Coordinates of C-alpha atoms and ligand atoms in Angstrom, one line a residue:
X82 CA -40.5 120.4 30.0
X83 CA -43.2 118.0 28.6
X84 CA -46.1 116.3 30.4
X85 CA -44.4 113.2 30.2
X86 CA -41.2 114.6 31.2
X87 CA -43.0 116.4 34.3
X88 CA -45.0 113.1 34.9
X89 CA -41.6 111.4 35.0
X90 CA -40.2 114.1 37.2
X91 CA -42.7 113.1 40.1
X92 CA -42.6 109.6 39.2
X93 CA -38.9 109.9 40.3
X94 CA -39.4 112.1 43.3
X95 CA -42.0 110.0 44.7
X96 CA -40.1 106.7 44.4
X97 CA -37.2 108.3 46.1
X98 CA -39.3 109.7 49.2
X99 CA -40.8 106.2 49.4
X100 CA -37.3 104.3 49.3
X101 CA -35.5 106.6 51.9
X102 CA -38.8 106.2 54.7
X103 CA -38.2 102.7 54.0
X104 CA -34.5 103.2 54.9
X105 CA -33.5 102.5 51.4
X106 CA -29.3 104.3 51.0
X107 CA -28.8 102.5 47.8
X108 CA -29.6 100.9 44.8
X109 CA -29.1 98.2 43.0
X110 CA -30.0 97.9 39.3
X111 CA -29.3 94.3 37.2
X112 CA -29.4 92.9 33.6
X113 CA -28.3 89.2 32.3
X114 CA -26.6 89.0 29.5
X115 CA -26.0 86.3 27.0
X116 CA -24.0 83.3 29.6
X117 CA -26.9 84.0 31.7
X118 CA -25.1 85.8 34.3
X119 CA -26.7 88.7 36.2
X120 CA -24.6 92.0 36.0
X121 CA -25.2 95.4 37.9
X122 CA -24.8 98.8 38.9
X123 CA -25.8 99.9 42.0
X124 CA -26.3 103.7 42.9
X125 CA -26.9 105.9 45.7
X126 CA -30.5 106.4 46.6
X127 CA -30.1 110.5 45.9
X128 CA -29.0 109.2 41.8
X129 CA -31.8 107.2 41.4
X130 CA -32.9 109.9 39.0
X131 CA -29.7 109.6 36.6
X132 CA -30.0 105.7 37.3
X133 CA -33.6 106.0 35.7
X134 CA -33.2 108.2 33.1
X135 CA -29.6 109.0 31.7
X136 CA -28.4 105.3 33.0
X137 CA -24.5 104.5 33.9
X138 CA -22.2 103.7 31.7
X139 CA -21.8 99.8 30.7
X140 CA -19.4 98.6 28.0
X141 CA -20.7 96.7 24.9
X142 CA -18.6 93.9 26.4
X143 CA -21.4 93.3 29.1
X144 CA -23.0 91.4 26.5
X145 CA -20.3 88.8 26.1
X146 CA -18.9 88.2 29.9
X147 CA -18.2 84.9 30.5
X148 CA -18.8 82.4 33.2
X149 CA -14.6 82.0 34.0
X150 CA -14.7 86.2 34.2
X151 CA -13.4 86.1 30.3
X152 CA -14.3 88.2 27.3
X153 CA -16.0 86.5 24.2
X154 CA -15.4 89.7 21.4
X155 CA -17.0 89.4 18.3
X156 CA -16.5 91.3 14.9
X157 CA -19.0 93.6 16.7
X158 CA -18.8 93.3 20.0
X159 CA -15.2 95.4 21.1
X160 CA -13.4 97.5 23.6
X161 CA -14.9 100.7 22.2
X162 CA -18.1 102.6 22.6
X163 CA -20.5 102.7 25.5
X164 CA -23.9 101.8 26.7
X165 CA -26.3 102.9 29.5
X166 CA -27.9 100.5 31.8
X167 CA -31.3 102.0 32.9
X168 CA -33.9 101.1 35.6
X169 CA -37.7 101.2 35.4
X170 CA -39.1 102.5 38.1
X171 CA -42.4 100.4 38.4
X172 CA -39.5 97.1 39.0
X173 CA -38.5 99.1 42.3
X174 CA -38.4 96.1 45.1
X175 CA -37.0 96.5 48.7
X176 CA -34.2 94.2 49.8
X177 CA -32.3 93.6 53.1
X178 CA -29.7 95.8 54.3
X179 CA -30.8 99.0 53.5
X180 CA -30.9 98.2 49.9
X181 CA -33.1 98.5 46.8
X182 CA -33.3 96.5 43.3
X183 CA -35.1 97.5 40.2
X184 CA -34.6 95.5 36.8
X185 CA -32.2 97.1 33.9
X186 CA -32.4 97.4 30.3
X187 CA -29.2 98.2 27.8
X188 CA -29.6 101.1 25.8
X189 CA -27.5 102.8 23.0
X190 CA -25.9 106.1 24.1
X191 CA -28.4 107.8 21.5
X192 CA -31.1 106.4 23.5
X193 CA -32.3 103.5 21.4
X194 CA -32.7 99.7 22.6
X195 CA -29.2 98.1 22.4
X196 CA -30.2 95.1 19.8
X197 CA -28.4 92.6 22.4
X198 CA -30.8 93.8 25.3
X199 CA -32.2 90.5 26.8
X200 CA -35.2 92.3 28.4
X201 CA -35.7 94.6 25.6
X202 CA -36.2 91.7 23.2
X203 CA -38.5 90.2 25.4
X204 CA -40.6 93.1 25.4
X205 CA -40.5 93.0 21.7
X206 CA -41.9 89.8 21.1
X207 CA -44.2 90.5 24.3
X208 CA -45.1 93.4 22.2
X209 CA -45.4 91.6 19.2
X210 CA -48.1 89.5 20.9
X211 CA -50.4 91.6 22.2
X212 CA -50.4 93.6 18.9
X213 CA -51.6 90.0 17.1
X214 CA -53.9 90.1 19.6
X215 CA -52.9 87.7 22.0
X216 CA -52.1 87.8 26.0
X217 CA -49.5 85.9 27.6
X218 CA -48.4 84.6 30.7
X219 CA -45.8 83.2 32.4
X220 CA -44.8 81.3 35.7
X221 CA -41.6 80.4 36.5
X222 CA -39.7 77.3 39.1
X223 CA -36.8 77.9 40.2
X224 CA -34.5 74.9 41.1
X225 CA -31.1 75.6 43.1
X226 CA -28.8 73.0 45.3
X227 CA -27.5 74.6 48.6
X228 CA -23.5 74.2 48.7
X229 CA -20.9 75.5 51.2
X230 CA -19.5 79.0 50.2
X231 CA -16.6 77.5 48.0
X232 CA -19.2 75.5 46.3
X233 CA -18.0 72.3 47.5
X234 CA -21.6 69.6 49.1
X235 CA -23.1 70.7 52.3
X236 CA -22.4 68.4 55.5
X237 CA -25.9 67.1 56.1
X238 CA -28.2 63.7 57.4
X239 CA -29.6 61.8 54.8
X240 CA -31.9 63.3 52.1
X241 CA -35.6 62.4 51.1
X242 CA -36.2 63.3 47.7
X243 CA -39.2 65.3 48.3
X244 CA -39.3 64.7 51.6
X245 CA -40.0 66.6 54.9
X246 CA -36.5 65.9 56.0
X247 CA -34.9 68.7 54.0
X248 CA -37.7 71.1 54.8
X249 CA -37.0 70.7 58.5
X250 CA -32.9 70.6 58.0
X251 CA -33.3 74.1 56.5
X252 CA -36.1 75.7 58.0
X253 CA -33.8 78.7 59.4
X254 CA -33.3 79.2 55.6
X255 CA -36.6 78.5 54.2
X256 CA -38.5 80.9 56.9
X257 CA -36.3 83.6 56.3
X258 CA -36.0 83.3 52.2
X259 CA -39.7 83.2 52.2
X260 CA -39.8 86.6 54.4
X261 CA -37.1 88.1 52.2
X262 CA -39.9 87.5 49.0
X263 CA -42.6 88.7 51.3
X264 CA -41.1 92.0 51.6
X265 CA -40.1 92.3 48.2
X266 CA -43.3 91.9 46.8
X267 CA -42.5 88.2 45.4
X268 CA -45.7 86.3 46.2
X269 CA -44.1 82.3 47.0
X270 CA -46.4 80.0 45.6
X271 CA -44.8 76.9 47.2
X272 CA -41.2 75.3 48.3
X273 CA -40.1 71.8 48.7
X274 CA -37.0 69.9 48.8
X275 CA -36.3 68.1 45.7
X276 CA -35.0 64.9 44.4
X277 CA -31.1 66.3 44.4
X278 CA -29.4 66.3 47.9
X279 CA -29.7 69.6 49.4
X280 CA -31.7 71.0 46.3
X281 CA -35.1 72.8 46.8
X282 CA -37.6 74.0 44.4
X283 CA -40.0 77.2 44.3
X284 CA -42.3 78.2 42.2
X285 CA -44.1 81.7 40.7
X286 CA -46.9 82.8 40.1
X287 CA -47.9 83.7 36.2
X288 CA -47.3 87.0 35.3
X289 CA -46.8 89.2 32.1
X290 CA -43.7 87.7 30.4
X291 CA -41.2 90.5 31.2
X292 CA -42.2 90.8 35.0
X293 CA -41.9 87.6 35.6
X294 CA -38.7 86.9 33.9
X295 CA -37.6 90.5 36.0
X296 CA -39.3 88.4 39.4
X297 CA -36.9 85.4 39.2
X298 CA -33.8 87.9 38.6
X299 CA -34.8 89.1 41.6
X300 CA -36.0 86.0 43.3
X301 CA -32.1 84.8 42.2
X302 CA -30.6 87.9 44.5
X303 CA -32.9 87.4 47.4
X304 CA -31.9 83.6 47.8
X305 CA -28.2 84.6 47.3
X306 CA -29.0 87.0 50.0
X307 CA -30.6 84.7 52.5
X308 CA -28.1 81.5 51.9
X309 CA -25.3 83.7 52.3
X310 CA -26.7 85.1 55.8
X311 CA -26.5 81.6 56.5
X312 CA -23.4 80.4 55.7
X313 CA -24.0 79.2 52.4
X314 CA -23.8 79.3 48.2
X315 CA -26.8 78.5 46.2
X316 CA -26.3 76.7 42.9
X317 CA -27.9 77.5 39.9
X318 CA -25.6 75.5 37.5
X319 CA -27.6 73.1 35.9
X320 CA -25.6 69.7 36.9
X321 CA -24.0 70.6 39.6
X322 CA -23.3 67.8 40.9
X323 CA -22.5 65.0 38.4
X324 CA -24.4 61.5 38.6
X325 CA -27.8 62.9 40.1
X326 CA -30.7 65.4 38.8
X327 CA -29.4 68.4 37.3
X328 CA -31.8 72.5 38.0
X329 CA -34.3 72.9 35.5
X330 CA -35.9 76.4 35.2
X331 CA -39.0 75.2 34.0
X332 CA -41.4 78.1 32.4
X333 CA -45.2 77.4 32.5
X334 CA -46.8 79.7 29.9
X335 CA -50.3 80.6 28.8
X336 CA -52.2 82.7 26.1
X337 CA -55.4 84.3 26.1
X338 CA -57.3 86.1 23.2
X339 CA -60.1 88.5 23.9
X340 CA -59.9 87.1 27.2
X341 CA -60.5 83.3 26.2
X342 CA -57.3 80.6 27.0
X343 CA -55.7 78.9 23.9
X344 CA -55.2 76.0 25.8
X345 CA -59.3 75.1 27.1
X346 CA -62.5 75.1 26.1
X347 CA -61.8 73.8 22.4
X348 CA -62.6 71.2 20.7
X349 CA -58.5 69.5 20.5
X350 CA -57.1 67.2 23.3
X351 CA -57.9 68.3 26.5
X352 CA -60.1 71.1 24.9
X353 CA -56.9 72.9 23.5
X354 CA -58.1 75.1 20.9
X355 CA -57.2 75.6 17.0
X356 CA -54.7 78.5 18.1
X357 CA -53.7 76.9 21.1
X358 CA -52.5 73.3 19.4
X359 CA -50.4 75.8 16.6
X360 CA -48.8 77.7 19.5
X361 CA -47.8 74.2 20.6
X362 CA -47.2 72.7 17.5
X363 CA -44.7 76.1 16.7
X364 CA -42.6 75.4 20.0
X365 CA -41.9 71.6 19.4
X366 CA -41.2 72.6 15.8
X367 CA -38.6 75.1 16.1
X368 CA -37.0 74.5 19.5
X369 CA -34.2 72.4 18.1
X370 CA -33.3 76.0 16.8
X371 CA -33.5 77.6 19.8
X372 CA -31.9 75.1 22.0
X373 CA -28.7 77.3 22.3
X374 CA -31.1 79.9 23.9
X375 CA -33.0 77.1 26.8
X376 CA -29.7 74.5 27.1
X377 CA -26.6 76.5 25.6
X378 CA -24.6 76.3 28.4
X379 CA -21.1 73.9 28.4
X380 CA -22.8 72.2 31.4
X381 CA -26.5 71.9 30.0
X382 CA -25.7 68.9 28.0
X383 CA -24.9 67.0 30.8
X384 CA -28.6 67.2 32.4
X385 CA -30.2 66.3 29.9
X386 CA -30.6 62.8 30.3
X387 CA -33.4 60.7 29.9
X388 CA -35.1 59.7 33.2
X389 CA -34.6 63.0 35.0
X390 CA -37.6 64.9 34.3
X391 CA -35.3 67.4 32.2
X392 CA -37.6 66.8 28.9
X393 CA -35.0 65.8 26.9
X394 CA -37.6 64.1 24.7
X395 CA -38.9 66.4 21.7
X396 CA -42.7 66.0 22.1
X397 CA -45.5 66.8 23.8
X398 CA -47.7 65.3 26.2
X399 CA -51.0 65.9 29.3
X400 CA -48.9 65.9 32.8
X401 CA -45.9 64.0 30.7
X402 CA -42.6 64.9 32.6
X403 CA -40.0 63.7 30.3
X404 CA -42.0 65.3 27.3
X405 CA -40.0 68.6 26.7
X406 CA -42.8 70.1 26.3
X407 CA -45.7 68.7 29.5
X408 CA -49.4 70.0 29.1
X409 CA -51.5 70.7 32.4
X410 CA -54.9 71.1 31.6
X411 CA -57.9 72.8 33.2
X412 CA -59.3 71.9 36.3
X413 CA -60.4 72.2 40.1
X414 CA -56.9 70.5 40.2
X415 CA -55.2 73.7 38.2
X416 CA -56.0 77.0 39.8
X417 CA -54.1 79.3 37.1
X418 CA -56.0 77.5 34.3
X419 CA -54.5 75.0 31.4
X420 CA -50.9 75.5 30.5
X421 CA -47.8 74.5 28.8
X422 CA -44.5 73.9 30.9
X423 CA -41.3 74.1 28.6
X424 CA -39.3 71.9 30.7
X425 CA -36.6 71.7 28.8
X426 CA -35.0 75.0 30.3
X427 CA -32.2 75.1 32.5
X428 CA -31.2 78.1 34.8
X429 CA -27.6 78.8 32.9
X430 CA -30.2 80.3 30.2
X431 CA -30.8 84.1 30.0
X432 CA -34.5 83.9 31.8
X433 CA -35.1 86.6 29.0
X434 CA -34.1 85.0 25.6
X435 CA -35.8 82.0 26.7
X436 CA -38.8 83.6 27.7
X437 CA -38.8 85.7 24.1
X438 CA -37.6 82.4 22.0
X439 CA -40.7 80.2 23.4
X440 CA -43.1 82.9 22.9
X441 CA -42.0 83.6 19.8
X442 CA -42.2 79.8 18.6
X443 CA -45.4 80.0 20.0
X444 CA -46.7 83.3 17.6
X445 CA -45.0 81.9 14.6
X446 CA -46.8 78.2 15.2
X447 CA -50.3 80.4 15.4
X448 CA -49.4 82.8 12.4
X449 CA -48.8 79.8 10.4
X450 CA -51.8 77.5 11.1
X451 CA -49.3 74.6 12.5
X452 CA -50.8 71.9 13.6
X453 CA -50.7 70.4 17.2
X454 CA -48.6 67.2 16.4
X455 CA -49.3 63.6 17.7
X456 CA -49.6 63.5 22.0
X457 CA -47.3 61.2 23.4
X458 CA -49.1 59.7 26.5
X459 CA -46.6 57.9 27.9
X460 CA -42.6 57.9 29.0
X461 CA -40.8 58.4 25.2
X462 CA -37.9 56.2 27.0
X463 CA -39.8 53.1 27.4
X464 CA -40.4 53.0 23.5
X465 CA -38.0 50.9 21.7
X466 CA -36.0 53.4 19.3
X467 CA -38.4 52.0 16.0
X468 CA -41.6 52.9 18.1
X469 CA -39.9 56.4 18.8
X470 CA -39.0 56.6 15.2
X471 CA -42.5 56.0 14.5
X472 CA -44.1 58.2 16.5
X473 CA -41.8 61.0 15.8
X474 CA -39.8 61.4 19.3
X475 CA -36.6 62.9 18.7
X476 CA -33.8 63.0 22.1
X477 CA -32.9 66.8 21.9
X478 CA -28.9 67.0 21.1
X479 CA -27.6 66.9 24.7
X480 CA -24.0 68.1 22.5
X481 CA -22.7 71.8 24.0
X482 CA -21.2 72.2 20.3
X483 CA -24.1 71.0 18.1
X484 CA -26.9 73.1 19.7
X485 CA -25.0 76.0 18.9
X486 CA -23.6 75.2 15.9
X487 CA -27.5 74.7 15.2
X488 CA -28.7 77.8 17.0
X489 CA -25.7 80.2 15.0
X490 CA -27.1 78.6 11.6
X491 CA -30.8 79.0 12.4
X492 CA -32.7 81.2 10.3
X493 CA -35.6 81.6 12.1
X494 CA -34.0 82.0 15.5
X495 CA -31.8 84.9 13.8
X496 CA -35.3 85.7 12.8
X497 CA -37.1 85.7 15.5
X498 CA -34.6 87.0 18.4
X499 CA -32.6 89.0 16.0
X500 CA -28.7 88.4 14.7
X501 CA -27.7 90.4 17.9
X502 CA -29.0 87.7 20.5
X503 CA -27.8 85.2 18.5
X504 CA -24.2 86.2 17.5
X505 CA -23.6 87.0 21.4
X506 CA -25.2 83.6 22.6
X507 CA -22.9 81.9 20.2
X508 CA -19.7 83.8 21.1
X509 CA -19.9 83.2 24.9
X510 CA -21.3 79.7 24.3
X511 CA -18.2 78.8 22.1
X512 CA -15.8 80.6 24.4
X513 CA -17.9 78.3 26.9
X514 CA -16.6 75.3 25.1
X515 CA -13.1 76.2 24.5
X516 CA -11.9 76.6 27.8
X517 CA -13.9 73.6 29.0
X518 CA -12.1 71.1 26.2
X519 CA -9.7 69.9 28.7
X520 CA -12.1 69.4 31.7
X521 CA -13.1 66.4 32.9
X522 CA -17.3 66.2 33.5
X523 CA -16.3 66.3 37.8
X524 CA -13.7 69.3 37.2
X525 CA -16.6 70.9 35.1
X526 CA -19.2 71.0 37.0
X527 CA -16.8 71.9 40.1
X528 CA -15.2 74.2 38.2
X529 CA -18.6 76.3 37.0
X530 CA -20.9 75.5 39.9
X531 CA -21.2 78.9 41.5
X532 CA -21.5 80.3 37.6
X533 CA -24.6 81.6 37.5
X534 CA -24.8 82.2 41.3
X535 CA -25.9 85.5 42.1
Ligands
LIG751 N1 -34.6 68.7 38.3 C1 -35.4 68.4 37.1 C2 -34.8 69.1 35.9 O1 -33.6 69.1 35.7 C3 -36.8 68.7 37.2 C4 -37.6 68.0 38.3 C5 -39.1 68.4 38.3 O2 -39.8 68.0 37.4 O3 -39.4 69.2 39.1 O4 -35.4 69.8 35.1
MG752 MG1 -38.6 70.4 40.2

């Protein structure tokens, strides 16, 4: 046996002892694949050795499940051959119920990286990165609506966007989700109700872009969990409810180089630096292209409308909320330190692709010297269409169709993420579509509200 085989050998052993005096009997091991549903294999405790290093089986299909329970097959993507879905052991996390949870990856049964693997790619372009030299972060929201258990509105007293009201309604819920975190190691940063009725909002602390994309799969099981033990559904469809706000899944990310932030103590607006304004001016640039992997959803059109803080405007702007892309800057008022929130993000998206797509725009913006475009200060929708024109604001395509049709054709998406992501994204997105032609936008919604529920 090697030393890192040995090493391994221990590393197993002594995760086990510590799950089962933690009353741990099984475990549960999850990946999301391309419609941005979570998937899993769960074990019992005494296999968390074969879960961790020969995987279970998965087939190649698991890339292409759709949100109705349908198959999207590609040329590629068939009936035959097999993966293995694998769990890292540093990802261990302790859930109710005598239950554990670690994050999966896909591999080939030869033991290489399935090209389609979500959280593989991530680590890629995370990898990618830090080989250029640079350090990034990431911290998350999560937005969800709490619905009965068939998905249909919760009885409840009027709602205060934002206001106390819904904070008191659901404190049973609240007290005992933020526990459930506790114990999992998820450190809470802050809840509150938000504008949608019955919708609340946490968010995450930064965090190395895999492990904090692996921390809201997990923060997505917890709060299935908890609003299940209380007679409930959570939502993460991203208009579930037609007429109001839809769930963004905002991502706030930063970069460091030899330990200095892109985004402060530069000479740019708001002291970004050189590096920091390309980073910024690669992500407005290309995320037309990679719309399909933020908004690709049949129901993500439908959020993005102007006046709901989705970011529907292409642009950039300090603390702008309908700016896709909003800067926070540095400050007593900013304890993490300046920052750019994608807003544009919705949680039907794979947390991964979107994640590796940003961060990806942002490398390619620094590696070729772009240029941090114009700010726009203000709300883009209270320019006239010339002014917009003018100032080069474009409304993101809020089409289903067109943002993958873009997204499929995209060179430098297929570049970037690989033709792997892409081809799957665009199969289950277009499967997406076809089964949806005949919906209205009520039976839609309805119809895909507890989608990307875990
Ligand atoms: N719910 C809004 C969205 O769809 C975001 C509201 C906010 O800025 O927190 O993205
Ligand atoms: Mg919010």
């Amino acid at each position: 046996m090697t030393e890192t085989a040995s090493a391994d050998e221990s590393a197993v052993a002594k995760a086990q002892r510590e799950l089962e005096a933690a009353g741990v009997r099984s475990v549960i091991g999850t990946v999301v694949n391309a419609s941005g549903i979570t998937l899993a294999k769960s074990v019992p405790l005494v296999r968390l050795k074969a879960f961790h290093q020969a995987g279970m089986g998965a087939a190649p299909v698991w890339h292409v499940f759709a949100i109705d329970g349908g198959i999207a097959f590609t040329d590629t993507i068939t009936t035959v051959g097999d993966m293995r879905l694998k769990i890292g052991l540093a990802g261990l996390r302790i859930l109710p119920g005598g239950r554990a949870w670690a994050p999966g990856s896909l591999f080939e049964q030869d033991g290489t990286a399935s090209p389609a693997c979500a959280r593989g790619i991530l680590a890629d372009v995370d990898g990618s990165l830090l080989e250029a030299g640079y350090e990034a972060l990431v911290g998350h929201e999560l937005e969800f609506f709490l619905v009965a258990p068939d998905g249909s509105a919760l009885e409840t007293t009027p709602w205060v966007p934002y206001g106390a009201t819904g904070l008191l309604d659901q404190s049973a819920f609240l007290d005992d989700l933020l526990s459930t975190l506790n114990h999992a190691g998820i450190p809470m940063e802050q809840i509150h109700a938000e504008y949608g009725r019955n919708q609340f909002e946490f968010s995450l602390p930064p965090a190395s872009p895999v492990h904090a994309a692996d921390t809201v799969v997990l923060s997505k099981v917890i709060v299935g969990i908890v609003a299940r033990a209380h007679g409930m559904q959570a939502s993460f469809s991203p208009l579930p409810f037609p007429g109001t706000v839809g769930n963004g899944a905002h991502q706030h990310l930063s970069l460091h180089k030899n330990g200095l932030p892109l985004f402060s103590g530069g000479s740019g607006p708001h002291g970004i630096r050189a590096e920091g304004g390309a980073a910024i001016g690669g992500i407005i640039a290309g995320l037309p292209d990679i719309q399909g992997f933020l908004t690709g959803s049949v129901l993500s059109g439908t959020r993005l409308t102007p006046g709901t803080w989705s970011g529907a405007y292409l642009c950039w702007g300090l603390e702008n909320r309908e700016a896709s892309v909003r800067f926070l800057s540095e400050g007593q008022s900013n304890p993490h330190g300046a920052n750019v929130e994608v807003k544009i993000i919705d949680p039907s998206a794979n947390v991964y692709l979107a994640s590796a797509s940003i961060l990806a725009l942002a490398l390619d913006g620094i590696s070729g010297g772009r240029r941090l475009p114009e700010e726009i200060p203000g709300d883009p929708g209270r320019l006239s269409e010339g002014e917009r024109q003018r100032a080069n604001v474009l409304l993101l395509s809020d089409s289903p169709a067109a943002i993958i049709d873009t997204l499929d054709k995209s060179r430098l998406a297929r570049g970037l993420l690989g033709d792997a992501a892409v081809d799957a994204t665009v199969a289950v997105r277009r499967y997406e579509q076809r089964i949806s032609a005949d919906l209205a936008p009520d039976e839609l919604a309805e119809r895909f509200r507890l989608a990307w529920s875990v």
